[in-house]
């Protein structure tokens, strides 16, 4: 009996310890602030928690975050966000590279692809369409210029439909080695995306409207810089539109 209890306690501690290890703080990158901060309120660093990548997947140097792309998975923000504006610069370092940022995300990867549910703000290198032909046909070029879509269990209505996804109405992304700037406005289930200085895409009626931010590692080396989150006032939200707190 004593041995059974000891074994049970050991297994419980192992499971809890593994979860804590997986959700530990991994690095700081970017800043967040309120739209109208109080007199004593300052910018705060964004802290990122390990989900299912590795310690060597990410590295911050000279205020640039580098992701090597392996293993496939995500890191998540320490806190959840509802209404906010996100500004970020990114560039791929490999032709055909794939990555993105999830917003309103549950940060709980699915077994089949290691990626969570949320609205994905797609970040693809321009050569992706040449490398992923189907029966000799290239995907639409708009695919690599900032698509928005509900990933996993998350759903949304596209402004510019390509199936359930929303495509950019103008091709504005730059290729390998060049910095792109995204401004992402997220308010009450609606998202608008500006690519390099012009709003060209959007979705609405997202099923998830408060959740984590997740940075995606998806097989290719990518760099991020100048990530800023401007927190806006909260709006009316239903309990089922908020992801589970981790």
mmCIF file of C-alpha atoms in Angstrom:
data_model
loop_
_atom_site.group_PDB
_atom_site.id
_atom_site.type_symbol
_atom_site.label_atom_id
_atom_site.label_comp_id
_atom_site.label_asym_id
_atom_site.label_seq_id
_atom_site.Cartn_x
_atom_site.Cartn_y
_atom_site.Cartn_z
ATOM 1 C CA UNK A 1 0.000 0.000 0.000
ATOM 2 C CA UNK A 2 2.799 2.393 0.949
ATOM 3 C CA UNK A 3 4.609 1.676 -2.330
ATOM 4 C CA UNK A 4 1.410 2.300 -4.330
ATOM 5 C CA UNK A 5 0.882 5.682 -2.655
ATOM 6 C CA UNK A 6 4.526 6.643 -3.225
ATOM 7 C CA UNK A 7 4.277 5.689 -6.893
ATOM 8 C CA UNK A 8 1.050 7.651 -7.289
ATOM 9 C CA UNK A 9 2.596 10.756 -5.698
ATOM 10 C CA UNK A 10 5.691 10.405 -7.885
ATOM 11 C CA UNK A 11 3.565 10.273 -11.060
ATOM 12 C CA UNK A 12 1.499 13.291 -9.983
ATOM 13 C CA UNK A 13 4.640 15.317 -9.252
ATOM 14 C CA UNK A 14 6.145 14.255 -12.583
ATOM 15 C CA UNK A 15 3.068 15.339 -14.537
ATOM 16 C CA UNK A 16 2.808 18.673 -12.693
ATOM 17 C CA UNK A 17 6.535 19.258 -13.043
ATOM 18 C CA UNK A 18 6.427 18.546 -16.768
ATOM 19 C CA UNK A 19 3.530 20.968 -17.236
ATOM 20 C CA UNK A 20 5.278 23.730 -15.281
ATOM 21 C CA UNK A 21 8.463 23.154 -17.266
ATOM 22 C CA UNK A 22 6.549 23.306 -20.552
ATOM 23 C CA UNK A 23 4.841 26.549 -19.572
ATOM 24 C CA UNK A 24 7.879 28.323 -18.151
ATOM 25 C CA UNK A 25 8.997 31.790 -19.178
ATOM 26 C CA UNK A 26 11.360 31.415 -22.136
ATOM 27 C CA UNK A 27 12.375 34.957 -23.185
ATOM 28 C CA UNK A 28 11.333 38.611 -23.334
ATOM 29 C CA UNK A 29 10.708 40.272 -26.673
ATOM 30 C CA UNK A 30 8.630 43.315 -27.593
ATOM 31 C CA UNK A 31 6.664 45.784 -25.490
ATOM 32 C CA UNK A 32 3.073 46.391 -24.457
ATOM 33 C CA UNK A 33 1.322 49.504 -23.206
ATOM 34 C CA UNK A 34 -2.143 50.943 -22.704
ATOM 35 C CA UNK A 35 -3.720 53.386 -25.161
ATOM 36 C CA UNK A 36 -4.208 55.930 -22.365
ATOM 37 C CA UNK A 37 -1.747 54.965 -19.624
ATOM 38 C CA UNK A 38 -1.863 56.491 -16.170
ATOM 39 C CA UNK A 39 0.860 58.914 -15.133
ATOM 40 C CA UNK A 40 2.894 56.182 -13.407
ATOM 41 C CA UNK A 41 2.228 53.467 -16.006
ATOM 42 C CA UNK A 42 5.103 52.592 -18.325
ATOM 43 C CA UNK A 43 5.735 50.240 -21.198
ATOM 44 C CA UNK A 44 6.156 46.633 -20.083
ATOM 45 C CA UNK A 45 8.152 43.878 -21.764
ATOM 46 C CA UNK A 46 6.314 41.056 -23.481
ATOM 47 C CA UNK A 47 7.166 37.726 -21.870
ATOM 48 C CA UNK A 48 6.875 34.531 -23.910
ATOM 49 C CA UNK A 49 6.162 31.106 -22.473
ATOM 50 C CA UNK A 50 7.310 27.771 -23.826
ATOM 51 C CA UNK A 51 4.527 25.630 -25.308
ATOM 52 C CA UNK A 52 5.949 22.939 -27.587
ATOM 53 C CA UNK A 53 9.146 24.198 -29.221
ATOM 54 C CA UNK A 54 12.647 23.927 -27.693
ATOM 55 C CA UNK A 55 15.111 26.180 -25.880
ATOM 56 C CA UNK A 56 17.199 26.416 -29.051
ATOM 57 C CA UNK A 57 14.305 27.331 -31.379
ATOM 58 C CA UNK A 58 14.348 31.010 -30.371
ATOM 59 C CA UNK A 59 17.096 33.543 -29.696
ATOM 60 C CA UNK A 60 16.968 37.287 -28.955
ATOM 61 C CA UNK A 61 19.996 39.372 -29.932
ATOM 62 C CA UNK A 62 20.204 43.145 -30.417
ATOM 63 C CA UNK A 63 16.386 43.366 -30.089
ATOM 64 C CA UNK A 64 15.854 40.930 -32.986
ATOM 65 C CA UNK A 65 14.109 37.606 -32.335
ATOM 66 C CA UNK A 66 15.323 34.738 -34.508
ATOM 67 C CA UNK A 67 13.358 31.507 -34.937
ATOM 68 C CA UNK A 68 15.114 28.575 -36.645
ATOM 69 C CA UNK A 69 11.783 26.960 -37.540
ATOM 70 C CA UNK A 70 12.236 23.613 -35.769
ATOM 71 C CA UNK A 71 10.587 21.889 -34.123
ATOM 72 C CA UNK A 72 7.220 22.979 -35.472
ATOM 73 C CA UNK A 73 5.225 24.574 -32.674
ATOM 74 C CA UNK A 74 4.578 27.846 -30.828
ATOM 75 C CA UNK A 75 5.465 29.999 -27.870
ATOM 76 C CA UNK A 76 2.700 32.034 -26.209
ATOM 77 C CA UNK A 77 2.378 35.414 -24.546
ATOM 78 C CA UNK A 78 2.320 35.419 -20.760
ATOM 79 C CA UNK A 79 -1.080 37.163 -20.639
ATOM 80 C CA UNK A 80 -4.241 37.097 -22.723
ATOM 81 C CA UNK A 81 -5.466 39.995 -24.858
ATOM 82 C CA UNK A 82 -8.906 41.025 -26.104
ATOM 83 C CA UNK A 83 -8.864 44.345 -27.995
ATOM 84 C CA UNK A 84 -5.474 45.599 -29.143
ATOM 85 C CA UNK A 85 -3.313 46.872 -31.969
ATOM 86 C CA UNK A 86 -0.182 44.898 -32.814
ATOM 87 C CA UNK A 87 2.708 46.209 -34.865
ATOM 88 C CA UNK A 88 5.534 43.886 -35.897
ATOM 89 C CA UNK A 89 8.292 43.686 -38.484
ATOM 90 C CA UNK A 90 9.356 40.320 -39.898
ATOM 91 C CA UNK A 91 11.499 38.822 -42.626
ATOM 92 C CA UNK A 92 12.107 35.324 -43.893
ATOM 93 C CA UNK A 93 15.671 34.124 -44.364
ATOM 94 C CA UNK A 94 14.794 31.130 -46.566
ATOM 95 C CA UNK A 95 12.964 30.991 -49.891
ATOM 96 C CA UNK A 96 9.439 29.687 -49.423
ATOM 97 C CA UNK A 97 9.570 30.112 -45.627
ATOM 98 C CA UNK A 98 6.410 29.680 -43.551
ATOM 99 C CA UNK A 99 5.452 31.281 -40.237
ATOM 100 C CA UNK A 100 2.831 33.506 -38.652
ATOM 101 C CA UNK A 101 1.362 34.925 -35.467
ATOM 102 C CA UNK A 102 -1.813 33.579 -33.868
ATOM 103 C CA UNK A 103 -4.135 36.023 -32.088
ATOM 104 C CA UNK A 104 -7.004 35.206 -29.699
ATOM 105 C CA UNK A 105 -5.306 31.843 -29.438
ATOM 106 C CA UNK A 106 -5.872 28.978 -26.975
ATOM 107 C CA UNK A 107 -2.140 28.024 -27.063
ATOM 108 C CA UNK A 108 -3.112 24.338 -26.950
ATOM 109 C CA UNK A 109 -1.499 22.528 -29.917
ATOM 110 C CA UNK A 110 -3.404 19.854 -31.776
ATOM 111 C CA UNK A 111 -1.730 16.458 -32.080
ATOM 112 C CA UNK A 112 -1.821 16.219 -35.877
ATOM 113 C CA UNK A 113 0.040 19.472 -36.657
ATOM 114 C CA UNK A 114 1.404 20.772 -33.299
ATOM 115 C CA UNK A 115 -0.394 24.113 -33.845
ATOM 116 C CA UNK A 116 -3.143 25.721 -31.725
ATOM 117 C CA UNK A 117 -6.564 27.239 -32.403
ATOM 118 C CA UNK A 118 -6.856 30.969 -33.052
ATOM 119 C CA UNK A 119 -6.849 33.440 -35.922
ATOM 120 C CA UNK A 120 -3.603 33.088 -37.849
ATOM 121 C CA UNK A 121 -1.960 36.126 -39.382
ATOM 122 C CA UNK A 122 -0.011 34.406 -42.153
ATOM 123 C CA UNK A 123 3.644 35.220 -42.876
ATOM 124 C CA UNK A 124 4.918 33.451 -46.010
ATOM 125 C CA UNK A 125 7.929 34.054 -48.223
ATOM 126 C CA UNK A 126 6.995 34.809 -51.829
ATOM 127 C CA UNK A 127 8.539 31.645 -53.307
ATOM 128 C CA UNK A 128 6.120 29.488 -51.288
ATOM 129 C CA UNK A 129 3.660 29.324 -54.179
ATOM 130 C CA UNK A 130 6.380 28.027 -56.521
ATOM 131 C CA UNK A 131 7.373 25.295 -54.070
ATOM 132 C CA UNK A 132 3.827 24.063 -53.361
ATOM 133 C CA UNK A 133 2.250 23.372 -56.717
ATOM 134 C CA UNK A 134 -0.761 21.055 -56.842
ATOM 135 C CA UNK A 135 -1.021 19.038 -60.063
ATOM 136 C CA UNK A 136 1.392 21.502 -61.622
ATOM 137 C CA UNK A 137 -0.742 24.515 -60.651
ATOM 138 C CA UNK A 138 0.590 27.261 -58.361
ATOM 139 C CA UNK A 139 -1.588 28.484 -55.471
ATOM 140 C CA UNK A 140 -2.922 32.035 -55.905
ATOM 141 C CA UNK A 141 -0.182 34.609 -55.394
ATOM 142 C CA UNK A 142 -2.406 36.422 -52.876
ATOM 143 C CA UNK A 143 -1.824 33.442 -50.570
ATOM 144 C CA UNK A 144 1.618 34.814 -49.623
ATOM 145 C CA UNK A 145 0.609 38.432 -49.028
ATOM 146 C CA UNK A 146 -1.002 38.209 -45.588
ATOM 147 C CA UNK A 147 -3.895 35.772 -45.421
ATOM 148 C CA UNK A 148 -6.116 35.680 -42.337
ATOM 149 C CA UNK A 149 -8.032 32.599 -41.225
ATOM 150 C CA UNK A 150 -9.439 30.722 -38.274
ATOM 151 C CA UNK A 151 -7.019 27.899 -37.488
ATOM 152 C CA UNK A 152 -7.862 24.691 -35.648
ATOM 153 C CA UNK A 153 -11.203 25.005 -33.851
ATOM 154 C CA UNK A 154 -11.390 28.783 -34.387
ATOM 155 C CA UNK A 155 -13.694 30.161 -37.080
ATOM 156 C CA UNK A 156 -14.143 33.581 -38.693
ATOM 157 C CA UNK A 157 -15.900 35.182 -41.659
ATOM 158 C CA UNK A 158 -13.474 36.383 -44.370
ATOM 159 C CA UNK A 159 -13.742 39.875 -45.865
ATOM 160 C CA UNK A 160 -12.137 38.689 -49.119
ATOM 161 C CA UNK A 161 -12.985 34.991 -49.331
ATOM 162 C CA UNK A 162 -10.666 32.304 -50.615
ATOM 163 C CA UNK A 163 -12.688 29.462 -49.214
ATOM 164 C CA UNK A 164 -12.827 30.024 -45.461
ATOM 165 C CA UNK A 165 -9.679 32.156 -45.615
ATOM 166 C CA UNK A 166 -9.415 35.853 -46.341
ATOM 167 C CA UNK A 167 -6.845 36.884 -48.947
ATOM 168 C CA UNK A 168 -5.149 40.257 -49.264
ATOM 169 C CA UNK A 169 -6.658 42.408 -52.020
ATOM 170 C CA UNK A 170 -3.248 43.820 -52.952
ATOM 171 C CA UNK A 171 0.136 42.066 -53.139
ATOM 172 C CA UNK A 172 2.448 44.057 -50.865
ATOM 173 C CA UNK A 173 4.798 41.637 -49.070
ATOM 174 C CA UNK A 174 8.534 41.704 -49.777
ATOM 175 C CA UNK A 175 10.677 38.616 -50.309
ATOM 176 C CA UNK A 176 13.540 36.813 -48.593
ATOM 177 C CA UNK A 177 15.838 39.028 -46.545
ATOM 178 C CA UNK A 178 13.571 42.120 -46.691
ATOM 179 C CA UNK A 179 11.663 43.476 -43.712
ATOM 180 C CA UNK A 180 7.859 43.562 -43.833
ATOM 181 C CA UNK A 181 5.661 45.582 -41.473
ATOM 182 C CA UNK A 182 2.284 44.304 -40.280
ATOM 183 C CA UNK A 183 -0.203 46.364 -38.295
ATOM 184 C CA UNK A 184 -2.977 44.140 -36.924
ATOM 185 C CA UNK A 185 -6.075 45.771 -35.373
ATOM 186 C CA UNK A 186 -8.134 43.333 -33.272
ATOM 187 C CA UNK A 187 -11.456 44.605 -31.856
ATOM 188 C CA UNK A 188 -14.540 42.640 -30.778
ATOM 189 C CA UNK A 189 -14.091 39.714 -33.171
ATOM 190 C CA UNK A 190 -12.954 41.814 -36.147
ATOM 191 C CA UNK A 191 -9.374 41.939 -37.428
ATOM 192 C CA UNK A 192 -7.909 44.328 -40.004
ATOM 193 C CA UNK A 193 -4.426 43.817 -41.437
ATOM 194 C CA UNK A 194 -2.143 46.475 -42.882
ATOM 195 C CA UNK A 195 0.787 45.192 -44.972
ATOM 196 C CA UNK A 196 3.670 47.621 -45.475
ATOM 197 C CA UNK A 197 1.592 50.724 -44.948
ATOM 198 C CA UNK A 198 -1.829 49.840 -46.380
ATOM 199 C CA UNK A 199 -4.868 47.955 -45.016
ATOM 200 C CA UNK A 200 -5.538 45.102 -47.436
ATOM 201 C CA UNK A 201 -7.285 42.332 -45.507
ATOM 202 C CA UNK A 202 -9.753 41.539 -42.749
ATOM 203 C CA UNK A 203 -11.951 38.967 -41.013
ATOM 204 C CA UNK A 204 -14.944 39.335 -38.701
ATOM 205 C CA UNK A 205 -17.151 37.344 -36.315
ATOM 206 C CA UNK A 206 -14.268 35.376 -34.850
ATOM 207 C CA UNK A 207 -15.418 32.574 -32.578
ATOM 208 C CA UNK A 208 -12.543 33.402 -30.185
ATOM 209 C CA UNK A 209 -12.156 37.025 -29.071
ATOM 210 C CA UNK A 210 -9.849 36.901 -26.082
ATOM 211 C CA UNK A 211 -6.767 34.735 -25.864
ATOM 212 C CA UNK A 212 -3.028 34.477 -26.126
ATOM 213 C CA UNK A 213 -0.647 35.635 -28.816
ATOM 214 C CA UNK A 214 1.426 32.804 -30.263
ATOM 215 C CA UNK A 215 4.572 33.080 -32.373
ATOM 216 C CA UNK A 216 4.856 30.226 -34.836
ATOM 217 C CA UNK A 217 7.845 28.047 -35.669
ATOM 218 C CA UNK A 218 6.983 26.238 -38.911
ATOM 219 C CA UNK A 219 10.051 24.817 -40.575
ATOM 220 C CA UNK A 220 11.967 27.877 -41.791
ATOM 221 C CA UNK A 221 14.240 30.522 -40.307
ATOM 222 C CA UNK A 222 12.516 33.861 -39.699
ATOM 223 C CA UNK A 223 13.336 37.052 -37.776
ATOM 224 C CA UNK A 224 11.052 39.469 -35.910
ATOM 225 C CA UNK A 225 11.727 42.964 -34.569
ATOM 226 C CA UNK A 226 9.904 46.032 -33.175
ATOM 227 C CA UNK A 227 6.936 44.092 -31.799
ATOM 228 C CA UNK A 228 4.524 46.387 -29.964
ATOM 229 C CA UNK A 229 1.117 45.696 -28.420
ATOM 230 C CA UNK A 230 -1.174 48.656 -27.743
ATOM 231 C CA UNK A 231 -3.920 47.475 -25.403
ATOM 232 C CA UNK A 232 -7.364 48.980 -26.036
ATOM 233 C CA UNK A 233 -10.476 49.073 -23.859
ATOM 234 C CA UNK A 234 -12.362 45.812 -23.516
ATOM 235 C CA UNK A 235 -15.735 45.323 -25.220
ATOM 236 C CA UNK A 236 -18.750 43.112 -24.650
ATOM 237 C CA UNK A 237 -17.733 39.470 -24.772
ATOM 238 C CA UNK A 238 -19.414 36.127 -24.094
ATOM 239 C CA UNK A 239 -17.776 33.516 -21.867
ATOM 240 C CA UNK A 240 -17.518 31.048 -24.751
ATOM 241 C CA UNK A 241 -15.484 33.608 -26.743
ATOM 242 C CA UNK A 242 -12.675 33.559 -24.151
ATOM 243 C CA UNK A 243 -10.120 30.753 -24.293
ATOM 244 C CA UNK A 244 -9.271 28.740 -21.197
ATOM 245 C CA UNK A 245 -6.660 30.397 -19.026
ATOM 246 C CA UNK A 246 -3.423 28.429 -18.797
#
